[in-house]
Amino acid sequence: MAIYNLKINGKIKQVNVDPSTPMLWVLRDHLDLPGTKYGCGIAQCGACKVHLNGVAVPSCQLPVSAVGKQAVTTIEGLSAKGDHPVQKAWLEHDVAQCGYCQAGQIMTAASLLKENPKPTDADIDAYMSGNICRCGTYLRIKEAIKSAAKEANTSSTRK
Amino acid sequence: MDTNKTTYNRRSFLKASLLSGGGMMLSVSWLSSFKAADKLEALNLPPQWSQLNAYIQITADNVVKLLCPNPEFGQNVMTSLPMILAEELDVDWKNVVVEMGHHDNTKLGPQFTGGSNSVRMYWKPLREAGAAARQMLREAAAQTWSVPVDDVTTKAGMLQHSSGKSAKYGEMATKAATLAVPKGMKLKAPKDFSIVRKSKKNVEGQKIVTGKPLFGLDYRQEGMLIAMIQHPPAFGMKLKSFDASQTLKMPGIKDVFSLKLYEDSFEQGGFDTRTFNDLLVVVGKTTWEVMNARKKLKVEWEPAGDTKDTMMGRGGKREVTVPGGLESTSAQLDKMAEYAKKSAQQLRKDGDPETAFKNAAQIIERTYNAPFLAHNCMEPMNFFAHVTEEKALLVGPLQAPGWTEPTLSKILKLPADKIEIQMTRMGGGFGRRAYGHYLTEAALISKKAKAPIKLIYTREDDMTYGIYRPMYTATYRAALDANKNLIAFHVKGGGIPEHAIHANRFPAGAVDNYLAEGWEIPSNITIGAFRAPRSNFNAAAEQSFLDEVAEAMGKDPIEFRLELLKRAKESPVGKNNEYDPDRYAGVLKLVKDKSGWNKPGNEKYHRGVAAYFCHNSYAAHVVDMVTRDGQPYVERVLSAMDCGIVINPDAATNMVQGAVVDGIGNAFYGALTHKAGAAEQSNFHNYRMIRHNEAPKQIEVHFVENDLDPTGLGEPPFPPVFGAVANALYKTTGKRHYNQPFKPVLDKRI
């Protein structure tokens, strides 16, 4: 066991866990942040994606000992009021069916748009293909990402 | 089950009472308008269903609350059911809030999510409830204002009178609750709908996109421990002995023990299916600690041999032998081929098929195979349990709490009223969560550990546990006369351990000489309902076969089906044909029209069509395939559905689109195979799921417009996708594909 001071959603949180513990379980079991989901545990489904310094990574493969001072953002901290352009676009397109994978999809989409504000369909496919949606909402996810890109680009132009 | 068994009792249909704090509460016994229970296919519903209730509440501050009795697993029932209620109640949709009801046998009934039944079964009762509540509110206003009730009108949650008097529903709700509940309310004509048929967003959408703890795996309680089960490495194996000394030394570990799920001769109901009976359990503080410590177990497994299960079903009590042995897919395929040659059980016979085949000018015979499929719900099986000597609290994802509770009651030896089951949102279900063994396991573990626990299946536990879609085969034969007329049709289907044949489905009823037969091979690999049970294979095999028959007859595949349906309508052959030929033809005509079938402009596509009827709705798809990077790719799908009135069009479209993606994924990639009893796939690295880049670019969904009472959508669009994909694949590759999944065969070709 070791003590870690982690920067989660802008706040410092202290945990005392085994160094091998994946951030997925640190978030879910120790920090009461269950928005990050367990799907496969082997980085194949994307349900557990969080942002590490703004980039989406599978938290099931991210040992707490590797985080250091890097900022971790979870779905709970993506926006203060649940109004990140990607979250808004998800609601606009009423994407979710069961909803279980959507936090991971949203975190990945937000990371994509940060890196690539105007993704093509092929860009979206390539970036999102690590995220499985068992309900098959892929088309709506793609539409929502395009809407979010459009809104983000429009609002940045306005500024 | 300790419930009030009223089958078609109208007397207690609605009951009003005061809400604490003011307002009205209306309880609804909605079974009164439910059609015959035996219409429900494939679900083994109890012939005598229990009385079901749902609560409607209107608070003094004008909030309308519906307690949704049916668990939500992505079919959007938490939105569509309240819409039905709100329509007749005439309230502002913004004022409707929805909560998931806890399981309550006496008040809410079995609460089953499955069989595409939720909307179908609630439609009339919720409309009647809404209309009755509205009438009571009008009556309360009429009395308060001393005006005739006929002069009181409503508009979006407001009561109004021509004198200018008006009140919110909430202001009259307390008085309304004291009035007699009216009966025989006139319901709105569909043309007057203002909420139903208008798309509404998912009521839990905001919670989903912000990561709120909605799911079973998210549930926690102070002092809760985590439990995991180590199950045998193969079907046909059981626990012999274990050494937990290393595990117990690991940090956070509280206990390791074994226990028995069902005692010998436990009488199992249809949804008590379980694979392994001896549970080896690790209990500890956190998930990661338990996962790691479980790996340190030293376990000896042994062959289970033949075992006996005592089953309670419609036919009464029976002993079933589950064969021992370690099964492999290759041997299973050989065995199926061998059984296919033997005589089978006759399921339906019209005319004289033997003679017709003897006299045929041409016989087309094809055999189709499909593997076991794992449900792979994104949220693995899990349940919270806190069981003491006196009572039990269980919280988690479950499709059929009403059928799990009696089992739990027997096993825990607790009366039903001491058991509380709370249903969380489910991270997928697809039939898998109708089997509540994991809840029962959690309860027994909690009791033994004397602590609140959450049982978690890892993905590997979940995928290799069983309760799969069965392994199927079917041989179809068609007899053509010298003029290429279809004179006889024969299907002989088999499966491990169940066949898939629906003997009374199309093309039964459309061919003079018809024979359907079935056979089954027992297995220790457990199976259960999987999205559109049986239909999900039938539609693949039969719809591919019909495509090939049409081709042999020199006919367009849609026109060929329409001709058969015309025959089924005008002079149906035999009895008990399950489908309505007009509605079946309706979806084919709609998809033909919307896809521009045989019309210019679609030359870039290799097109496949299929249609099917199941779970009371009709579906047809045209799959448009192209070759992309040397591989067949479904670029576009056009779908036509007839499910009667569409409650929530955008959500219904989402459901159909999802079913299409699911169908394409399973047709190309889905397979759970075995070697020496062990599942060969254990996680998403070797169980391939369809991904973003493999989904079509476009799925256009069209609904037949009619005013028929609504039926379900969760299952019906799924089965014919397989057939349409197979038919498009033929056009793309020039070869017929008979064995699912298609992708491995395509890969070998290249």
Tab-separated table of N, CA and C in Angstrom, chain A residues 1 18 20-22 25 28-30 32 34-35 37-42 44-45 47 75-76 81-82 87 90-102 105-106 125 128-142, chain B residues 73-74 200-202 205-206 208-211 213 215 217-218 220 286-289 291 375-376 378-380 425-428 430 457-460 530 650 653-655 657-658 661-662 683-685 689-693 695-699:
chain	number	residue	atom	x	y	z
A	1	MET	N	0.850	-1.196	0.000
A	1	MET	CA	0.000	0.000	0.000
A	1	MET	C	0.880	1.238	0.000
A	18	ASP	N	-2.788	-0.174	-3.163
A	18	ASP	CA	-1.660	-0.878	-3.747
A	18	ASP	C	-1.233	-0.146	-5.027
A	20	SER	N	-0.320	-1.076	-7.794
A	20	SER	CA	-0.764	-1.667	-9.072
A	20	SER	C	-2.231	-1.367	-9.376
A	21	THR	N	-2.927	-0.797	-8.420
A	21	THR	CA	-4.379	-0.603	-8.604
A	21	THR	C	-4.665	0.291	-9.809
A	22	PRO	N	-5.440	-0.192	-10.756
A	22	PRO	CA	-5.792	0.658	-11.908
A	22	PRO	C	-6.651	1.842	-11.462
A	25	TRP	N	-10.404	1.409	-10.730
A	25	TRP	CA	-10.901	0.955	-9.424
A	25	TRP	C	-10.613	1.965	-8.329
A	28	ARG	N	-13.616	4.258	-8.824
A	28	ARG	CA	-14.911	3.647	-8.490
A	28	ARG	C	-14.991	3.219	-7.032
A	29	ASP	N	-13.949	2.566	-6.540
A	29	ASP	CA	-14.028	1.983	-5.192
A	29	ASP	C	-13.535	2.914	-4.086
A	30	HIS	N	-12.630	3.830	-4.431
A	30	HIS	CA	-12.021	4.634	-3.362
A	30	HIS	C	-12.454	6.085	-3.384
A	32	ASP	N	-15.432	7.226	-4.947
A	32	ASP	CA	-16.868	7.374	-5.184
A	32	ASP	C	-17.165	8.130	-6.479
A	34	PRO	N	-18.239	6.707	-9.727
A	34	PRO	CA	-18.582	5.510	-10.504
A	34	PRO	C	-19.011	5.794	-11.944
A	35	GLY	N	-18.897	7.047	-12.381
A	35	GLY	CA	-19.258	7.355	-13.773
A	35	GLY	C	-18.346	6.654	-14.754
A	37	LYS	N	-16.700	3.531	-16.169
A	37	LYS	CA	-17.292	2.193	-16.121
A	37	LYS	C	-16.293	1.066	-16.375
A	38	TYR	N	-16.568	-0.044	-15.714
A	38	TYR	CA	-15.836	-1.275	-15.991
A	38	TYR	C	-16.556	-2.046	-17.094
A	39	GLY	N	-15.821	-2.381	-18.156
A	39	GLY	CA	-16.431	-3.172	-19.231
A	39	GLY	C	-15.658	-4.434	-19.538
A	40	CYS	N	-14.317	-4.326	-19.584
A	40	CYS	CA	-13.534	-5.512	-19.966
A	40	CYS	C	-12.262	-5.679	-19.137
A	41	GLY	N	-11.703	-4.573	-18.654
A	41	GLY	CA	-10.487	-4.660	-17.843
A	41	GLY	C	-9.221	-4.874	-18.637
A	42	ILE	N	-9.337	-4.941	-19.981
A	42	ILE	CA	-8.130	-5.183	-20.794
A	42	ILE	C	-8.005	-4.166	-21.940
A	44	GLN	N	-10.081	-3.051	-24.123
A	44	GLN	CA	-10.677	-3.437	-25.407
A	44	GLN	C	-12.026	-2.770	-25.673
A	45	CYS	N	-12.641	-2.173	-24.641
A	45	CYS	CA	-14.013	-1.693	-24.848
A	45	CYS	C	-14.174	-0.191	-24.675
A	47	ALA	N	-15.033	1.607	-22.131
A	47	ALA	CA	-16.022	2.097	-21.160
A	47	ALA	C	-15.372	2.862	-20.011
A	75	ILE	N	-15.799	11.618	-16.246
A	75	ILE	CA	-17.079	12.113	-16.784
A	75	ILE	C	-17.733	13.087	-15.795
A	76	GLU	N	-17.544	12.814	-14.511
A	76	GLU	CA	-18.156	13.700	-13.509
A	76	GLU	C	-17.541	15.094	-13.550
A	81	LYS	N	-21.493	21.828	-15.217
A	81	LYS	CA	-22.956	21.693	-15.219
A	81	LYS	C	-23.472	20.647	-16.222
A	82	GLY	N	-22.597	19.760	-16.642
A	82	GLY	CA	-23.028	18.752	-17.609
A	82	GLY	C	-23.337	19.357	-18.966
A	87	GLN	N	-21.462	16.642	-24.355
A	87	GLN	CA	-22.611	16.198	-23.553
A	87	GLN	C	-23.922	16.765	-24.127
A	90	TRP	N	-24.846	14.947	-27.217
A	90	TRP	CA	-25.371	13.603	-26.896
A	90	TRP	C	-26.868	13.689	-26.582
A	91	LEU	N	-27.243	14.751	-25.865
A	91	LEU	CA	-28.663	14.915	-25.519
A	91	LEU	C	-29.469	15.331	-26.745
A	92	GLU	N	-28.875	16.223	-27.538
A	92	GLU	CA	-29.567	16.691	-28.745
A	92	GLU	C	-29.906	15.501	-29.656
A	93	HIS	N	-28.988	14.559	-29.781
A	93	HIS	CA	-29.217	13.402	-30.659
A	93	HIS	C	-29.823	12.221	-29.906
A	94	ASP	N	-30.107	12.404	-28.630
A	94	ASP	CA	-30.672	11.341	-27.792
A	94	ASP	C	-29.958	10.014	-28.082
A	95	VAL	N	-28.645	10.049	-27.883
A	95	VAL	CA	-27.777	8.941	-28.309
A	95	VAL	C	-28.029	7.653	-27.531
A	96	ALA	N	-28.148	7.749	-26.227
A	96	ALA	CA	-28.046	6.561	-25.373
A	96	ALA	C	-29.204	5.598	-25.534
A	97	GLN	N	-28.893	4.326	-25.432
A	97	GLN	CA	-29.926	3.314	-25.178
A	97	GLN	C	-29.731	2.870	-23.727
A	98	CYS	N	-28.944	1.812	-23.497
A	98	CYS	CA	-28.757	1.444	-22.082
A	98	CYS	C	-27.916	2.487	-21.365
A	99	GLY	N	-26.985	3.106	-22.077
A	99	GLY	CA	-26.221	4.218	-21.505
A	99	GLY	C	-24.916	3.848	-20.834
A	100	TYR	N	-24.664	2.544	-20.674
A	100	TYR	CA	-23.515	2.127	-19.869
A	100	TYR	C	-22.180	2.548	-20.474
A	101	CYS	N	-22.050	2.460	-21.789
A	101	CYS	CA	-20.766	2.773	-22.432
A	101	CYS	C	-20.585	4.258	-22.689
A	102	GLN	N	-21.652	5.043	-22.499
A	102	GLN	CA	-21.645	6.405	-23.034
A	102	GLN	C	-20.651	7.343	-22.349
A	105	GLN	N	-17.580	6.797	-24.212
A	105	GLN	CA	-17.709	7.351	-25.570
A	105	GLN	C	-17.544	8.874	-25.518
A	106	ILE	N	-18.200	9.501	-24.538
A	106	ILE	CA	-18.169	10.965	-24.423
A	106	ILE	C	-16.752	11.449	-24.113
A	125	ASP	N	-14.215	7.474	-36.995
A	125	ASP	CA	-14.138	6.004	-36.937
A	125	ASP	C	-12.823	5.548	-36.315
A	128	MET	N	-12.631	6.534	-32.515
A	128	MET	CA	-13.660	5.984	-31.622
A	128	MET	C	-13.718	4.456	-31.626
A	129	SER	N	-12.939	3.815	-32.467
A	129	SER	CA	-13.122	2.372	-32.633
A	129	SER	C	-12.677	1.531	-31.442
A	130	GLY	N	-12.050	2.157	-30.478
A	130	GLY	CA	-11.733	1.428	-29.250
A	130	GLY	C	-12.896	1.387	-28.275
A	131	ASN	N	-13.987	2.036	-28.636
A	131	ASN	CA	-15.148	2.101	-27.736
A	131	ASN	C	-16.297	1.266	-28.293
A	132	ILE	N	-16.641	0.206	-27.562
A	132	ILE	CA	-17.756	-0.644	-27.993
A	132	ILE	C	-19.075	-0.097	-27.439
A	133	CYS	N	-20.087	-0.060	-28.286
A	133	CYS	CA	-21.455	0.177	-27.807
A	133	CYS	C	-22.270	-1.049	-28.164
A	134	ARG	N	-22.627	-1.825	-27.169
A	134	ARG	CA	-23.360	-3.076	-27.392
A	134	ARG	C	-24.765	-2.815	-27.933
A	135	CYS	N	-25.327	-1.653	-27.622
A	135	CYS	CA	-26.672	-1.330	-28.122
A	135	CYS	C	-26.622	-0.865	-29.573
A	136	GLY	N	-25.442	-0.534	-30.072
A	136	GLY	CA	-25.315	-0.151	-31.469
A	136	GLY	C	-25.702	1.288	-31.788
A	137	THR	N	-25.319	2.215	-30.907
A	137	THR	CA	-25.687	3.622	-31.150
A	137	THR	C	-24.618	4.376	-31.949
A	138	TYR	N	-23.798	3.655	-32.683
A	138	TYR	CA	-22.651	4.270	-33.361
A	138	TYR	C	-23.024	5.432	-34.288
A	139	LEU	N	-24.129	5.286	-35.009
A	139	LEU	CA	-24.487	6.346	-35.960
A	139	LEU	C	-24.801	7.648	-35.226
A	140	ARG	N	-25.497	7.512	-34.126
A	140	ARG	CA	-25.858	8.722	-33.372
A	140	ARG	C	-24.634	9.326	-32.702
A	141	ILE	N	-23.736	8.470	-32.278
A	141	ILE	CA	-22.496	8.990	-31.683
A	141	ILE	C	-21.762	9.837	-32.714
A	142	LYS	N	-21.695	9.320	-33.928
A	142	LYS	CA	-20.996	10.058	-34.984
A	142	LYS	C	-21.693	11.389	-35.265
B	73	PHE	N	-33.657	-1.326	-19.641
B	73	PHE	CA	-32.352	-1.823	-20.105
B	73	PHE	C	-31.960	-1.220	-21.433
B	74	GLY	N	-32.504	-0.040	-21.701
B	74	GLY	CA	-32.113	0.627	-22.928
B	74	GLY	C	-33.223	0.682	-23.955
B	200	LYS	N	-39.840	12.395	-27.736
B	200	LYS	CA	-39.414	12.953	-26.443
B	200	LYS	C	-38.040	12.379	-26.095
B	201	LYS	N	-37.242	13.219	-25.478
B	201	LYS	CA	-35.895	12.772	-25.103
B	201	LYS	C	-35.960	11.789	-23.927
B	202	ASN	N	-34.968	10.922	-23.885
B	202	ASN	CA	-34.776	9.980	-22.777
B	202	ASN	C	-34.810	10.734	-21.435
B	205	GLY	N	-31.512	10.974	-19.787
B	205	GLY	CA	-30.402	11.393	-20.647
B	205	GLY	C	-29.344	12.213	-19.918
B	206	GLN	N	-29.768	13.217	-19.177
B	206	GLN	CA	-28.813	14.096	-18.489
B	206	GLN	C	-27.984	13.304	-17.472
B	208	ILE	N	-27.238	10.168	-17.655
B	208	ILE	CA	-26.315	9.288	-18.382
B	208	ILE	C	-25.082	10.058	-18.841
B	209	VAL	N	-25.289	11.249	-19.407
B	209	VAL	CA	-24.126	11.966	-19.965
B	209	VAL	C	-23.260	12.616	-18.887
B	210	THR	N	-23.743	12.652	-17.664
B	210	THR	CA	-22.917	13.214	-16.587
B	210	THR	C	-22.386	12.134	-15.644
B	211	GLY	N	-22.633	10.877	-15.971
B	211	GLY	CA	-22.028	9.783	-15.204
B	211	GLY	C	-22.632	9.542	-13.835
B	213	PRO	N	-24.640	7.673	-10.871
B	213	PRO	CA	-24.635	6.225	-10.541
B	213	PRO	C	-25.994	5.573	-10.775
B	215	PHE	N	-26.417	2.515	-12.472
B	215	PHE	CA	-26.351	1.078	-12.757
B	215	PHE	C	-26.070	0.254	-11.500
B	217	LEU	N	-23.748	-1.854	-10.937
B	217	LEU	CA	-22.332	-1.866	-10.569
B	217	LEU	C	-21.948	-0.579	-9.832
B	218	ASP	N	-22.763	0.465	-9.986
B	218	ASP	CA	-22.471	1.748	-9.334
B	218	ASP	C	-23.000	1.808	-7.903
B	220	ARG	N	-23.553	1.331	-4.065
B	220	ARG	CA	-22.731	0.957	-2.911
B	220	ARG	C	-23.410	1.353	-1.622
B	286	THR	N	-12.091	-4.515	-1.630
B	286	THR	CA	-12.239	-3.771	-2.882
B	286	THR	C	-12.132	-4.706	-4.087
B	287	THR	N	-12.601	-4.214	-5.216
B	287	THR	CA	-12.663	-5.031	-6.426
B	287	THR	C	-11.284	-5.524	-6.853
B	288	TRP	N	-10.337	-4.595	-6.893
B	288	TRP	CA	-8.994	-4.952	-7.364
B	288	TRP	C	-8.340	-5.982	-6.449
B	289	GLU	N	-8.532	-5.816	-5.150
B	289	GLU	CA	-7.950	-6.765	-4.204
B	289	GLU	C	-8.558	-8.163	-4.385
B	291	MET	N	-10.040	-9.339	-7.105
B	291	MET	CA	-9.607	-9.864	-8.410
B	291	MET	C	-8.239	-10.528	-8.317
B	375	HIS	N	-24.289	-12.951	-24.651
B	375	HIS	CA	-25.028	-11.679	-24.667
B	375	HIS	C	-24.081	-10.481	-24.609
B	376	ASN	N	-23.046	-10.627	-23.788
B	376	ASN	CA	-22.054	-9.557	-23.654
B	376	ASN	C	-22.655	-8.195	-23.321
B	378	MET	N	-22.819	-4.777	-21.754
B	378	MET	CA	-21.629	-3.994	-21.406
B	378	MET	C	-21.390	-3.961	-19.897
B	379	GLU	N	-22.455	-3.965	-19.134
B	379	GLU	CA	-22.306	-4.075	-17.674
B	379	GLU	C	-22.365	-5.559	-17.321
B	380	PRO	N	-21.252	-6.118	-16.849
B	380	PRO	CA	-21.283	-7.553	-16.524
B	380	PRO	C	-22.284	-7.842	-15.396
B	425	ARG	N	-31.004	0.769	-13.307
B	425	ARG	CA	-30.881	0.764	-14.753
B	425	ARG	C	-29.901	-0.353	-15.136
B	426	MET	N	-30.175	-1.039	-16.248
B	426	MET	CA	-29.297	-2.138	-16.648
B	426	MET	C	-28.381	-1.704	-17.773
B	427	GLY	N	-27.115	-2.050	-17.672
B	427	GLY	CA	-26.191	-1.807	-18.775
B	427	GLY	C	-26.349	-2.914	-19.803
B	428	GLY	N	-27.497	-2.916	-20.454
B	428	GLY	CA	-27.841	-3.962	-21.417
B	428	GLY	C	-28.500	-5.146	-20.744
B	430	PHE	N	-30.705	-7.882	-23.123
B	430	PHE	CA	-30.774	-8.782	-24.291
B	430	PHE	C	-31.271	-10.171	-23.921
B	457	TYR	N	-19.210	-10.110	-11.492
B	457	TYR	CA	-18.601	-10.980	-12.487
B	457	TYR	C	-17.620	-10.123	-13.272
B	458	THR	N	-16.417	-10.619	-13.447
B	458	THR	CA	-15.525	-9.924	-14.377
B	458	THR	C	-16.045	-10.203	-15.786
B	459	ARG	N	-15.494	-9.507	-16.774
B	459	ARG	CA	-15.915	-9.797	-18.157
B	459	ARG	C	-15.682	-11.259	-18.477
B	460	GLU	N	-14.556	-11.793	-18.013
B	460	GLU	CA	-14.245	-13.195	-18.309
B	460	GLU	C	-15.262	-14.123	-17.638
B	530	PHE	N	-32.139	-14.892	-25.931
B	530	PHE	CA	-31.203	-13.917	-26.484
B	530	PHE	C	-32.022	-13.121	-27.494
B	650	ASP	N	-38.480	9.114	-32.377
B	650	ASP	CA	-37.023	9.192	-32.465
B	650	ASP	C	-36.363	8.059	-31.669
B	653	THR	N	-36.735	4.888	-33.582
B	653	THR	CA	-35.757	4.857	-34.671
B	653	THR	C	-34.393	4.421	-34.130
B	654	ASN	N	-34.032	4.973	-32.980
B	654	ASN	CA	-32.766	4.600	-32.333
B	654	ASN	C	-32.736	3.092	-32.063
B	655	MET	N	-33.854	2.576	-31.554
B	655	MET	CA	-33.933	1.150	-31.227
B	655	MET	C	-33.733	0.286	-32.480
B	657	GLN	N	-32.254	1.214	-35.324
B	657	GLN	CA	-30.870	1.389	-35.793
B	657	GLN	C	-29.923	0.502	-34.981
B	658	GLY	N	-30.138	0.476	-33.677
B	658	GLY	CA	-29.293	-0.342	-32.809
B	658	GLY	C	-29.441	-1.821	-33.125
B	661	VAL	N	-27.475	-2.612	-36.261
B	661	VAL	CA	-26.037	-2.696	-35.985
B	661	VAL	C	-25.725	-4.009	-35.250
B	662	ASP	N	-26.547	-4.344	-34.280
B	662	ASP	CA	-26.364	-5.578	-33.508
B	662	ASP	C	-26.450	-6.792	-34.442
B	683	ASN	N	-13.030	-12.596	-23.580
B	683	ASN	CA	-13.122	-11.142	-23.431
B	683	ASN	C	-13.180	-10.548	-24.839
B	684	PHE	N	-13.212	-9.235	-24.932
B	684	PHE	CA	-13.423	-8.605	-26.238
B	684	PHE	C	-12.190	-8.648	-27.148
B	685	HIS	N	-11.086	-9.183	-26.658
B	685	HIS	CA	-9.946	-9.343	-27.561
B	685	HIS	C	-10.131	-10.541	-28.476
B	689	MET	N	-16.705	-7.869	-31.382
B	689	MET	CA	-17.941	-7.087	-31.374
B	689	MET	C	-17.854	-6.053	-32.491
B	690	ILE	N	-18.994	-5.709	-33.052
B	690	ILE	CA	-18.983	-4.691	-34.096
B	690	ILE	C	-18.565	-3.347	-33.483
B	691	ARG	N	-17.761	-2.602	-34.240
B	691	ARG	CA	-17.234	-1.332	-33.748
B	691	ARG	C	-17.635	-0.181	-34.673
B	692	HIS	N	-17.273	1.033	-34.231
B	692	HIS	CA	-17.665	2.246	-34.962
B	692	HIS	C	-17.432	2.131	-36.464
B	693	ASN	N	-16.209	1.742	-36.844
B	693	ASN	CA	-15.845	1.767	-38.259
B	693	ASN	C	-16.552	0.692	-39.071
B	695	ALA	N	-19.866	-0.131	-38.490
B	695	ALA	CA	-21.303	0.168	-38.529
B	695	ALA	C	-21.621	0.877	-39.846
B	696	PRO	N	-22.838	0.715	-40.349
B	696	PRO	CA	-23.210	1.389	-41.600
B	696	PRO	C	-23.118	2.906	-41.454
B	697	LYS	N	-22.951	3.568	-42.609
B	697	LYS	CA	-22.929	5.025	-42.577
B	697	LYS	C	-24.333	5.579	-42.384
B	698	GLN	N	-25.290	4.803	-42.839
B	698	GLN	CA	-26.669	5.306	-42.806
B	698	GLN	C	-27.635	4.158	-42.517
B	699	ILE	N	-28.557	4.391	-41.598
B	699	ILE	CA	-29.650	3.432	-41.371
B	699	ILE	C	-30.932	4.250	-41.348
